[in-house]
Coordinates of C-alpha atoms and ligand atoms in Angstrom, one line a residue:
X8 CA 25.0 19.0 15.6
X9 CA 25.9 22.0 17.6
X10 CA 23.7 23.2 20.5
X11 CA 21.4 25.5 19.7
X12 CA 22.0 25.0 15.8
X13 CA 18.6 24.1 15.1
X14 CA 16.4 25.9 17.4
X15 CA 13.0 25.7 16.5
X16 CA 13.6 23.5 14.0
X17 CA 11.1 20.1 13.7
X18 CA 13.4 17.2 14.1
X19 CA 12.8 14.3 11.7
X20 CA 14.4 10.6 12.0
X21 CA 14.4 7.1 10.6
X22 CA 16.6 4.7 10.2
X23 CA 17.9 5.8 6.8
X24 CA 16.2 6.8 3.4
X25 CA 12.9 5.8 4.3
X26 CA 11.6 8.7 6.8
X27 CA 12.4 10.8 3.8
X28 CA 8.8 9.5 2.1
X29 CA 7.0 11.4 5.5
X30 CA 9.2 14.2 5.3
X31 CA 7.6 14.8 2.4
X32 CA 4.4 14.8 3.5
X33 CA 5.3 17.1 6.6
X34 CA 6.6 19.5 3.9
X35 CA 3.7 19.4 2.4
X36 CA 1.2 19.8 5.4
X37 CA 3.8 23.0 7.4
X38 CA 5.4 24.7 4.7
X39 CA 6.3 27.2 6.9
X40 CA 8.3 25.1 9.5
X41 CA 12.2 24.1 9.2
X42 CA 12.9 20.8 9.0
X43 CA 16.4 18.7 10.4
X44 CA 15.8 15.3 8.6
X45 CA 18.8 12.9 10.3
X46 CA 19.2 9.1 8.8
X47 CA 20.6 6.9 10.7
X48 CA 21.5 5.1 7.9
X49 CA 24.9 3.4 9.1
X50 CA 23.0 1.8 11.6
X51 CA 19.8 0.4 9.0
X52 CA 17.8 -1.6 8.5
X53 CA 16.4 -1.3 12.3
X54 CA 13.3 -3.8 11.6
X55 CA 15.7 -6.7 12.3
X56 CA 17.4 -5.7 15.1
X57 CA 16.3 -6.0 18.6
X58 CA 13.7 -3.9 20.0
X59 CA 16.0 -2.7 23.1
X60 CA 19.1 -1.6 20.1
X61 CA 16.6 0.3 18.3
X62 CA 15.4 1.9 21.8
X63 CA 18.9 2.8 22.4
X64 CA 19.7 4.3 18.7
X65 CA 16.6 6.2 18.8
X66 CA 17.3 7.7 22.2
X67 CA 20.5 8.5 21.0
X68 CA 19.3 10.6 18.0
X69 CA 16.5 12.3 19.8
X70 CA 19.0 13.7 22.7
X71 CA 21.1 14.8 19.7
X72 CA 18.1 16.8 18.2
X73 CA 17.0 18.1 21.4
X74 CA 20.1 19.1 22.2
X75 CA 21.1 21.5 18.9
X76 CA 17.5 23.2 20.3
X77 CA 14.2 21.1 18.0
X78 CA 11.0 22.0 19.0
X79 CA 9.5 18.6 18.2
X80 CA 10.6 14.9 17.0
X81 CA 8.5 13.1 14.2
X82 CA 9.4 9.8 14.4
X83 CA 9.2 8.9 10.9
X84 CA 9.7 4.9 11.4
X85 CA 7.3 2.5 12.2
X86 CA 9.9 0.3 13.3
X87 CA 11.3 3.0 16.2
X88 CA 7.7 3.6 16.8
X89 CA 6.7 0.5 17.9
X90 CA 10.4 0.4 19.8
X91 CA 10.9 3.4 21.6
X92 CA 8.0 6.1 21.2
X93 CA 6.6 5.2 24.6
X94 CA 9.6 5.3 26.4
X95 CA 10.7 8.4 24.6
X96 CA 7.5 10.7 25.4
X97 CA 8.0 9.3 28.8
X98 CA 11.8 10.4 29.2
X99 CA 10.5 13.6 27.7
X100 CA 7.4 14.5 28.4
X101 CA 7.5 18.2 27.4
X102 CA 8.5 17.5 24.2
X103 CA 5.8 16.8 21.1
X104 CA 6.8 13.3 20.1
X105 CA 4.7 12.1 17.0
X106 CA 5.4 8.6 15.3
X107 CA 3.7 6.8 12.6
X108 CA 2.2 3.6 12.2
X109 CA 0.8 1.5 9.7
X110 CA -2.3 2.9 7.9
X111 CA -4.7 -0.2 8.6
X112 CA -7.8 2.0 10.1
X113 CA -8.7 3.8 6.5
X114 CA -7.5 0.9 4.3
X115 CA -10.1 -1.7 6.4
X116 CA -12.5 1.2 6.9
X117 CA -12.6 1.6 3.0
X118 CA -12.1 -2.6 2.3
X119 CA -15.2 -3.6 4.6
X120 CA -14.8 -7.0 3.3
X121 CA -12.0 -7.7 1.4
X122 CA -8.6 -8.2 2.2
X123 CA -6.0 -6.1 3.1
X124 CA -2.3 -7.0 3.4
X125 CA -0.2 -5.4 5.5
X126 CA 3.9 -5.1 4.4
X127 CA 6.1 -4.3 7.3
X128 CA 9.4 -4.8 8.8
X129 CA 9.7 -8.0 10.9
X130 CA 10.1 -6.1 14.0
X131 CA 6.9 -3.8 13.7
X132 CA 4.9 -7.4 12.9
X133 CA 5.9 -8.8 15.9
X134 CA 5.7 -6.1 18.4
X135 CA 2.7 -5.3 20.9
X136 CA 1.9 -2.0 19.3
X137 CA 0.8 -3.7 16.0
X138 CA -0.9 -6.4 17.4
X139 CA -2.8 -3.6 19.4
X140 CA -3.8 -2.0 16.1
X141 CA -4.9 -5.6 14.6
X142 CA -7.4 -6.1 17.8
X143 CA -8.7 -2.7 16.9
X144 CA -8.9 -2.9 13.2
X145 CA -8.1 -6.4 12.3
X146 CA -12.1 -7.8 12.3
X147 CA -13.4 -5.2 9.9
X148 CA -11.6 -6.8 7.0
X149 CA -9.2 -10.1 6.6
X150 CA -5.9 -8.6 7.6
X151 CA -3.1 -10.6 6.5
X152 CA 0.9 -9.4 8.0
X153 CA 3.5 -9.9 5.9
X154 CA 7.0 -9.2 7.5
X155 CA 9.1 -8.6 4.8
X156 CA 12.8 -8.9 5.4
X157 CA 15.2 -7.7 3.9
X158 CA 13.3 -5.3 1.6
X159 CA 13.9 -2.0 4.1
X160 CA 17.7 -2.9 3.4
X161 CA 17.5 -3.3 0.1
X162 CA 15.9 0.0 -0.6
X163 CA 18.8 1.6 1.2
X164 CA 20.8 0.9 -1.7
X165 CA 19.0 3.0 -4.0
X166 CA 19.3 1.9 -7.9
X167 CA 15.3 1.2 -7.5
X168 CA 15.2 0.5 -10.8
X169 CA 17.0 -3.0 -11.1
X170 CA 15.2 -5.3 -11.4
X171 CA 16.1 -7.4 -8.3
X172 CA 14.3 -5.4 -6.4
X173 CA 10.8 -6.3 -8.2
X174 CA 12.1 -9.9 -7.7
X175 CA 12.7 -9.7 -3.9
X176 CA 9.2 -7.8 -3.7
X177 CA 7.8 -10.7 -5.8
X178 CA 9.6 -13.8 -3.3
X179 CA 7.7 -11.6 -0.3
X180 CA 4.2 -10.9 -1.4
X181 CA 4.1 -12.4 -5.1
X182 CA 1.8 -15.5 -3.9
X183 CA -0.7 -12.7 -2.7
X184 CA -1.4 -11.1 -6.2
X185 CA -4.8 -11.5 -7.8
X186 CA -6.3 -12.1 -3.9
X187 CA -5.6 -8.7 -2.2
X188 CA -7.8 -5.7 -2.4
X189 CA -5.9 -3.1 -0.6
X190 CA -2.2 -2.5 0.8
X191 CA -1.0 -0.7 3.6
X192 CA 2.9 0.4 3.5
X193 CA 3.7 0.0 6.9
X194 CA 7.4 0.8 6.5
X195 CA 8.5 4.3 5.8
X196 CA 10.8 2.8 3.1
X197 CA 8.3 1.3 1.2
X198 CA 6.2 4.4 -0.6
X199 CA 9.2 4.5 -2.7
X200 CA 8.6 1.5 -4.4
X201 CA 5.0 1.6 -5.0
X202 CA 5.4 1.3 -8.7
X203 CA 7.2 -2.1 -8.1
X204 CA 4.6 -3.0 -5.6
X205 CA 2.2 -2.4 -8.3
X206 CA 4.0 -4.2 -10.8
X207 CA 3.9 -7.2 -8.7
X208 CA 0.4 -6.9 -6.8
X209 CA -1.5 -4.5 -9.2
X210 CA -3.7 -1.9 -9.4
X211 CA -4.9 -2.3 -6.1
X212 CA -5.7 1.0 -3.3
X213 CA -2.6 1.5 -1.4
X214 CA -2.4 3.3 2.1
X215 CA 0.8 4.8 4.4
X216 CA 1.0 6.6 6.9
X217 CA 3.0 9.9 6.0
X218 CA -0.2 12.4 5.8
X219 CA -1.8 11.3 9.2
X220 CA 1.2 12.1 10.5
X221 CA 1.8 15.4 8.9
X222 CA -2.0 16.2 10.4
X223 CA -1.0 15.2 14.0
X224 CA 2.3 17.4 13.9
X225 CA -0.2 20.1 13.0
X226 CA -2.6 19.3 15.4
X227 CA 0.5 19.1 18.6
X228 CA 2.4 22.0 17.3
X229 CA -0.8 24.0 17.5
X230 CA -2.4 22.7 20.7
X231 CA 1.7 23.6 22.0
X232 CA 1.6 27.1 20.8
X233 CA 4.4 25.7 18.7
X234 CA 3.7 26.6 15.2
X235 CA 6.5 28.6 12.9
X236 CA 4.4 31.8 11.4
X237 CA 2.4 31.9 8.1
X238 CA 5.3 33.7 6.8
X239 CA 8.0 31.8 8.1
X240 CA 10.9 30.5 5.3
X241 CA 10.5 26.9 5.5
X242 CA 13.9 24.6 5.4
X243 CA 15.0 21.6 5.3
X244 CA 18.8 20.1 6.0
X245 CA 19.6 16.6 6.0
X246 CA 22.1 14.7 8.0
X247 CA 22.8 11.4 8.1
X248 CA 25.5 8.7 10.3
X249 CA 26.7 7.6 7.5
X250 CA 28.5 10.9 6.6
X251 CA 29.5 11.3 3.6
X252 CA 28.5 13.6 0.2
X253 CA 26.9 10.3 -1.7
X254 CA 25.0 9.5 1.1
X255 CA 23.3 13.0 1.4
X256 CA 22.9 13.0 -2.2
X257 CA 21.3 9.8 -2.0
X258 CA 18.8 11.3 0.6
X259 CA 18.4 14.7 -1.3
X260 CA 17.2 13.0 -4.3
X261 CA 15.0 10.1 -2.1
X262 CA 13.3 13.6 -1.5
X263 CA 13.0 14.9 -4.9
X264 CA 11.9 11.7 -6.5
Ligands
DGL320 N1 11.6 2.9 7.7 C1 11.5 2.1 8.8 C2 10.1 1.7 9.2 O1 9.2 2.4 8.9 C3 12.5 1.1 9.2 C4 13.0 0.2 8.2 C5 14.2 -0.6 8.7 O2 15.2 0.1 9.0 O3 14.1 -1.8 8.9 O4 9.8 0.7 9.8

Protein backbone atom coordinates (compact mmCIF):
# COMPACT_ATOMS: atom_id res chain seq x y z
CA UNK A 1 0.00 0.00 0.00
CA UNK A 2 1.47 3.24 -1.07
CA UNK A 3 0.58 6.59 0.71
CA UNK A 4 -2.08 8.24 -0.60
CA UNK A 5 -3.11 5.19 -2.81
CA UNK A 6 -6.36 4.94 -1.43
CA UNK A 7 -7.54 8.27 -0.45
CA UNK A 8 -10.99 8.38 0.43
CA UNK A 9 -11.31 4.94 0.15
CA UNK A 10 -13.38 2.97 3.31
CA UNK A 11 -10.89 0.59 4.67
CA UNK A 12 -12.16 -2.86 5.39
CA UNK A 13 -10.27 -5.70 7.54
CA UNK A 14 -10.59 -9.22 9.12
CA UNK A 15 -8.56 -11.70 9.74
CA UNK A 16 -8.99 -13.40 6.33
CA UNK A 17 -12.10 -14.57 4.17
CA UNK A 18 -14.50 -13.83 6.68
CA UNK A 19 -14.91 -9.83 6.72
CA UNK A 20 -15.66 -10.47 3.08
CA UNK A 21 -19.57 -11.66 4.26
CA UNK A 22 -19.81 -7.61 5.72
CA UNK A 23 -18.16 -6.27 2.88
CA UNK A 24 -20.92 -7.30 1.22
CA UNK A 25 -23.34 -5.88 3.10
CA UNK A 26 -21.43 -2.41 3.09
CA UNK A 27 -21.66 -2.76 -0.77
CA UNK A 28 -24.85 -3.13 -0.53
CA UNK A 29 -25.84 -0.23 1.94
CA UNK A 30 -22.96 2.69 0.10
CA UNK A 31 -22.85 1.81 -3.40
CA UNK A 32 -21.32 4.82 -4.11
CA UNK A 33 -18.21 4.49 -1.77
CA UNK A 34 -14.72 2.65 -2.70
CA UNK A 35 -13.84 -0.05 -0.78
CA UNK A 36 -9.99 -1.52 0.22
CA UNK A 37 -10.97 -4.98 1.68
CA UNK A 38 -7.31 -6.30 3.25
CA UNK A 39 -7.29 -10.09 4.80
CA UNK A 40 -4.95 -10.83 7.00
CA UNK A 41 -5.21 -14.15 6.21
CA UNK A 42 -1.51 -15.33 6.84
CA UNK A 43 -1.99 -14.43 10.16
CA UNK A 44 -5.87 -16.37 10.76
CA UNK A 45 -7.67 -17.62 12.61
CA UNK A 46 -7.27 -14.60 15.22
CA UNK A 47 -10.21 -16.05 17.66
CA UNK A 48 -7.46 -18.26 19.21
CA UNK A 49 -4.76 -16.15 19.66
CA UNK A 50 -4.28 -13.82 22.46
CA UNK A 51 -6.16 -10.75 22.83
CA UNK A 52 -2.87 -8.43 23.07
CA UNK A 53 -1.42 -10.35 19.28
CA UNK A 54 -4.66 -9.58 17.79
CA UNK A 55 -4.35 -5.87 19.25
CA UNK A 56 -1.04 -5.71 17.73
CA UNK A 57 -2.01 -7.21 14.14
CA UNK A 58 -4.99 -5.00 13.97
CA UNK A 59 -3.00 -1.86 14.78
CA UNK A 60 -0.72 -2.85 12.36
CA UNK A 61 -3.33 -3.01 9.50
CA UNK A 62 -5.14 0.06 10.45
CA UNK A 63 -1.80 2.30 10.38
CA UNK A 64 -1.34 0.65 6.89
CA UNK A 65 -4.90 1.87 5.72
CA UNK A 66 -4.58 5.15 7.21
CA UNK A 67 -1.54 5.58 5.87
CA UNK A 68 -2.27 4.97 1.84
CA UNK A 69 -5.04 7.93 2.82
CA UNK A 70 -8.77 5.73 4.13
CA UNK A 71 -11.30 7.85 5.27
CA UNK A 72 -12.72 5.28 7.70
CA UNK A 73 -11.92 1.48 9.08
CA UNK A 74 -14.86 -1.10 9.42
CA UNK A 75 -13.69 -3.56 11.46
CA UNK A 76 -15.33 -6.45 10.00
CA UNK A 77 -14.28 -9.01 12.89
CA UNK A 78 -15.86 -9.67 15.89
CA UNK A 79 -12.83 -11.22 17.15
CA UNK A 80 -10.59 -7.73 16.60
CA UNK A 81 -13.58 -5.99 17.79
CA UNK A 82 -13.72 -7.29 21.07
CA UNK A 83 -9.59 -7.01 20.91
CA UNK A 84 -8.61 -3.73 19.77
CA UNK A 85 -11.63 -1.36 18.77
CA UNK A 86 -11.30 0.53 22.03
CA UNK A 87 -7.82 1.05 21.91
CA UNK A 88 -7.90 1.79 18.29
CA UNK A 89 -10.67 4.74 18.35
CA UNK A 90 -8.58 5.85 21.29
CA UNK A 91 -5.17 5.98 19.32
CA UNK A 92 -7.20 7.62 16.63
CA UNK A 93 -9.83 9.45 17.66
CA UNK A 94 -10.42 11.44 14.40
CA UNK A 95 -10.95 8.61 12.51
CA UNK A 96 -14.62 6.74 12.16
CA UNK A 97 -13.82 3.31 13.57
CA UNK A 98 -16.95 0.94 13.26
CA UNK A 99 -16.74 -2.82 14.32
CA UNK A 100 -19.27 -5.44 14.52
CA UNK A 101 -20.48 -7.66 17.06
CA UNK A 102 -22.61 -10.46 17.50
CA UNK A 103 -26.37 -9.81 16.52
CA UNK A 104 -27.87 -11.06 20.04
CA UNK A 105 -30.25 -7.73 20.59
CA UNK A 106 -32.77 -8.53 17.39
CA UNK A 107 -32.36 -12.35 17.59
CA UNK A 108 -33.60 -12.21 21.63
CA UNK A 109 -35.76 -9.27 20.89
CA UNK A 110 -37.58 -11.43 18.19
CA UNK A 111 -37.03 -15.09 20.49
CA UNK A 112 -38.73 -13.52 23.76
CA UNK A 113 -38.67 -16.87 25.17
CA UNK A 114 -36.92 -19.32 23.38
CA UNK A 115 -33.49 -19.99 23.05
CA UNK A 116 -30.94 -18.53 21.13
CA UNK A 117 -27.42 -19.85 20.63
CA UNK A 118 -24.79 -17.85 20.03
CA UNK A 119 -21.59 -19.40 17.58
CA UNK A 120 -18.44 -17.43 18.01
CA UNK A 121 -14.75 -17.67 18.05
CA UNK A 122 -13.33 -18.60 21.48
CA UNK A 123 -11.80 -15.33 22.00
CA UNK A 124 -14.95 -13.10 21.34
CA UNK A 125 -16.79 -15.72 24.04
CA UNK A 126 -14.46 -14.97 26.54
CA UNK A 127 -13.79 -11.42 26.32
CA UNK A 128 -15.43 -8.46 28.38
CA UNK A 129 -17.16 -6.99 25.41
CA UNK A 130 -19.45 -10.08 24.99
CA UNK A 131 -20.13 -10.67 28.38
CA UNK A 132 -21.24 -6.89 28.39
CA UNK A 133 -23.64 -7.64 25.56
CA UNK A 134 -25.01 -10.96 27.52
CA UNK A 135 -25.79 -8.54 30.77
CA UNK A 136 -27.64 -6.37 28.36
CA UNK A 137 -29.46 -8.91 26.34
CA UNK A 138 -28.77 -12.23 27.79
CA UNK A 139 -32.22 -12.24 30.23
CA UNK A 140 -34.67 -11.65 27.51
CA UNK A 141 -34.19 -15.13 26.12
CA UNK A 142 -31.92 -18.33 27.26
CA UNK A 143 -28.65 -17.47 25.61
CA UNK A 144 -26.43 -20.29 25.29
CA UNK A 145 -22.31 -19.35 23.90
CA UNK A 146 -20.87 -21.74 22.06
CA UNK A 147 -17.12 -21.07 21.26
CA UNK A 148 -16.41 -22.91 18.38
CA UNK A 149 -12.88 -23.63 17.60
CA UNK A 150 -11.46 -24.38 14.90
CA UNK A 151 -14.42 -23.65 12.54
CA UNK A 152 -13.06 -19.79 11.59
CA UNK A 153 -9.91 -21.87 10.38
CA UNK A 154 -11.44 -24.27 8.66
CA UNK A 155 -13.48 -21.93 6.47
CA UNK A 156 -10.30 -20.37 5.48
CA UNK A 157 -9.59 -23.22 3.45
CA UNK A 158 -12.51 -22.78 1.17
CA UNK A 159 -13.80 -26.19 -0.51
CA UNK A 160 -17.11 -25.43 1.62
CA UNK A 161 -18.62 -28.06 0.14
CA UNK A 162 -16.77 -31.22 1.71
CA UNK A 163 -18.36 -32.65 3.80
CA UNK A 164 -15.98 -32.38 6.79
CA UNK A 165 -16.96 -29.22 7.29
CA UNK A 166 -20.80 -30.20 8.04
CA UNK A 167 -19.09 -32.77 10.35
CA UNK A 168 -16.93 -30.25 12.43
CA UNK A 169 -20.10 -27.93 12.47
CA UNK A 170 -22.01 -31.06 13.71
CA UNK A 171 -19.08 -32.08 16.75
CA UNK A 172 -19.65 -28.04 17.75
CA UNK A 173 -23.30 -27.44 17.86
CA UNK A 174 -24.87 -30.84 16.70
CA UNK A 175 -26.21 -31.77 20.45
CA UNK A 176 -28.10 -28.34 20.20
CA UNK A 177 -30.38 -29.28 17.12
CA UNK A 178 -34.11 -29.78 17.67
CA UNK A 179 -33.74 -27.33 21.03
CA UNK A 180 -32.71 -23.96 19.53
CA UNK A 181 -34.98 -21.43 18.16
CA UNK A 182 -32.73 -18.83 16.78
CA UNK A 183 -28.86 -18.34 15.84
CA UNK A 184 -26.71 -15.54 15.92
CA UNK A 185 -23.37 -15.79 13.57
CA UNK A 186 -21.17 -14.06 15.69
CA UNK A 187 -18.11 -14.64 13.58
CA UNK A 188 -17.70 -12.88 10.20
CA UNK A 189 -16.73 -16.22 8.77
CA UNK A 190 -19.59 -17.97 9.61
CA UNK A 191 -22.59 -16.42 7.04
CA UNK A 192 -20.84 -18.45 4.60
CA UNK A 193 -21.79 -21.60 5.84
CA UNK A 194 -25.30 -20.95 6.75
CA UNK A 195 -26.54 -23.69 4.49
CA UNK A 196 -24.33 -26.25 6.52
CA UNK A 197 -25.47 -24.57 9.69
CA UNK A 198 -28.89 -25.36 8.53
CA UNK A 199 -28.20 -28.66 7.54
CA UNK A 200 -27.12 -29.45 10.93
CA UNK A 201 -29.40 -27.09 13.20
CA UNK A 202 -32.34 -26.51 10.78
CA UNK A 203 -34.65 -24.25 9.64
CA UNK A 204 -34.30 -22.09 12.48
CA UNK A 205 -34.14 -17.69 12.14
CA UNK A 206 -30.59 -16.87 11.85
CA UNK A 207 -28.99 -13.29 12.68
CA UNK A 208 -25.31 -11.53 11.90
CA UNK A 209 -24.18 -8.63 12.11
CA UNK A 210 -23.12 -7.37 8.52
CA UNK A 211 -26.27 -4.92 7.89
CA UNK A 212 -26.08 -3.10 11.36
CA UNK A 213 -22.93 -2.37 10.48
CA UNK A 214 -23.37 -1.19 6.99
CA UNK A 215 -26.20 1.25 8.74
CA UNK A 216 -23.62 2.62 11.29
CA UNK A 217 -20.90 3.31 8.46
CA UNK A 218 -23.74 5.29 7.02
CA UNK A 219 -24.82 6.85 9.97
CA UNK A 220 -20.69 8.05 10.92
CA UNK A 221 -19.78 8.79 7.40
CA UNK A 222 -22.73 11.18 7.28
CA UNK A 223 -22.61 12.68 10.81
CA UNK A 224 -18.50 13.24 9.50
CA UNK A 225 -19.46 14.90 6.34
CA UNK A 226 -17.72 11.92 4.98
CA UNK A 227 -19.94 10.39 2.43
CA UNK A 228 -18.57 9.70 -1.43
CA UNK A 229 -21.40 11.48 -3.74
CA UNK A 230 -24.67 9.91 -5.09
CA UNK A 231 -22.80 9.67 -8.30
CA UNK A 232 -19.64 8.41 -7.18
CA UNK A 233 -18.12 5.00 -9.08
CA UNK A 234 -18.12 2.65 -6.32
CA UNK A 235 -14.89 0.15 -6.02
CA UNK A 236 -13.69 -2.39 -4.46
CA UNK A 237 -9.85 -3.92 -4.39
CA UNK A 238 -8.76 -6.66 -2.22
CA UNK A 239 -5.54 -7.30 -0.57
CA UNK A 240 -4.52 -9.78 1.52
CA UNK A 241 -0.90 -10.92 3.71
CA UNK A 242 -0.96 -13.89 2.30
CA UNK A 243 -0.08 -12.49 -1.21
CA UNK A 244 -0.49 -14.39 -3.72
CA UNK A 245 -3.09 -14.81 -7.02
CA UNK A 246 -4.98 -17.94 -5.36
CA UNK A 247 -5.41 -16.30 -2.34
CA UNK A 248 -7.21 -13.18 -3.96
CA UNK A 249 -9.07 -15.39 -6.01
CA UNK A 250 -10.11 -17.11 -3.13
CA UNK A 251 -11.37 -13.82 -1.65
CA UNK A 252 -12.83 -12.47 -4.98
CA UNK A 253 -15.10 -15.37 -5.31
CA UNK A 254 -15.85 -15.48 -1.05
CA UNK A 255 -17.43 -12.13 -2.48
CA UNK A 256 -19.34 -13.34 -5.40
CA UNK A 257 -20.69 -16.41 -3.69
N1 LIG B 1 -13.99 -13.44 11.28
C1 LIG B 1 -13.54 -13.19 12.58
C2 LIG B 1 -14.62 -12.91 13.58
O1 LIG B 1 -15.62 -12.36 13.22
C3 LIG B 1 -12.34 -13.92 13.11
C4 LIG B 1 -12.24 -15.38 12.93
C5 LIG B 1 -10.87 -15.86 13.32
O2 LIG B 1 -9.91 -15.45 12.67
O3 LIG B 1 -10.78 -16.60 14.31
O4 LIG B 1 -14.49 -13.15 14.75
Amino acid sequence: MNADEYKGWVGVFDSGVGGISVLRALVSELPQERFVYFGDSAHAPYGEKTPKEVLDLSHGIVERLLGAGCKAIVIACNTATSAAAAQLRAAYPEVPIIGVEPALKPAVLATPDGAVLVMATPMTVRLEKFQHLMEEWGSGARVIAVPCEGLAARIEQGRLQDADLVELIDSLVGSYAGSVDAVVLGCTHYPFVIGQIRQVLGGVPFYDGGAGTARQLKRRLEECGLLASEEAAGAVEFLSSKDTPEELALYQSFFEA
